[in-house]
C-alpha positions as semicolon CSV with decimal commas, in nm:
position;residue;x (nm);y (nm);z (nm)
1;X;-15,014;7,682;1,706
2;X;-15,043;8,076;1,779
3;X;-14,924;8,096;1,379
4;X;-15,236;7,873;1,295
5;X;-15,507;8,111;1,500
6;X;-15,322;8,426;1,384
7;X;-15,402;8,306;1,031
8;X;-15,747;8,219;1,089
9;X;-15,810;8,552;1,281
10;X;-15,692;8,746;1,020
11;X;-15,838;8,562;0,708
12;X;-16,168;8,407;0,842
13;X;-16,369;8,631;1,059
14;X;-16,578;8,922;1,021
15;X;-16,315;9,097;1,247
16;X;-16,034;9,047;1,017
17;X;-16,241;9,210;0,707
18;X;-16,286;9,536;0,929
19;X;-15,929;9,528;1,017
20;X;-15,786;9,496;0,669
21;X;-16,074;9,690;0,521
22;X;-15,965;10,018;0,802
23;X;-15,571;9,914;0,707
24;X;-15,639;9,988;0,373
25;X;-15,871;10,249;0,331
26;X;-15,949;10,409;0,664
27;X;-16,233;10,659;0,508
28;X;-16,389;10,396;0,300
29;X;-16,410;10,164;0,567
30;X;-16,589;10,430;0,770
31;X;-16,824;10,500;0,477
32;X;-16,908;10,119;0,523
33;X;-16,990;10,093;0,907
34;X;-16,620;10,009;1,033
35;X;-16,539;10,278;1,288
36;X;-16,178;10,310;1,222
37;X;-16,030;10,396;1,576
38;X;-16,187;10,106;1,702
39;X;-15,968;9,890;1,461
40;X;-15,649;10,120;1,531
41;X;-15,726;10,020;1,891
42;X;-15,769;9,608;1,827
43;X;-15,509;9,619;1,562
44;X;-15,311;9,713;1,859
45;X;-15,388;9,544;2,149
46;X;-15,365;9,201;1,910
47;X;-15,010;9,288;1,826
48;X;-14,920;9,337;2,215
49;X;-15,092;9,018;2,340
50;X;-14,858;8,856;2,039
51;X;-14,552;9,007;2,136
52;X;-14,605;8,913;2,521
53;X;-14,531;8,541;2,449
54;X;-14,244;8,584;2,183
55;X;-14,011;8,802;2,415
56;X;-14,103;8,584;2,698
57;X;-13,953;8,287;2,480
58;X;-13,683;8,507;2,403
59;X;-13,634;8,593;2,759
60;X;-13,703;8,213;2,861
61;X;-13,392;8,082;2,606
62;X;-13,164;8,341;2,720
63;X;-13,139;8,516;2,354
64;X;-13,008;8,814;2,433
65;X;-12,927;9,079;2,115
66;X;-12,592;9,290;2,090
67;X;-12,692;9,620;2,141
68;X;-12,357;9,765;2,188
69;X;-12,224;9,595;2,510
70;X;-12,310;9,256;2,587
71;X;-12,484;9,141;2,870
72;X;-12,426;8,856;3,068
């Protein structure tokens, strides 16, 4: 479900178009009303609230990953 609205968030709203517009050319994006930091900022903040739920469902299965010494 989350890989669903990630899609449409990124493909299908006037937000998306600023964020790939600043990812790809930050100065022309500015040129065109898209205030850059702003993006930097949501770009941001959208991959934290994604990564919240994935390392709790790591966390939540026990996964753990060998990082030299394993943990019990």
């Amino acid at each position: 479900a989350a890989v669903v609205g990630v899609q449409l968030l990124l493909w299908k709203t006037r937000a998306s178009y600023a964020l790939r517009a600043t990812g790809f050319a930050p100065d022309a994006a500015c040129y065109g009303g898209i205030a850059p930091k702003r993006q930097v900022l949501m770009a941001m903040g959208l991959s934290g609230a994604l990564a919240i739920p994935v390392s709790r469902s790591f966390e939540s299965e026990r996964i753990s990953w060998y990082i030299g010494c394993q943990v019990l």
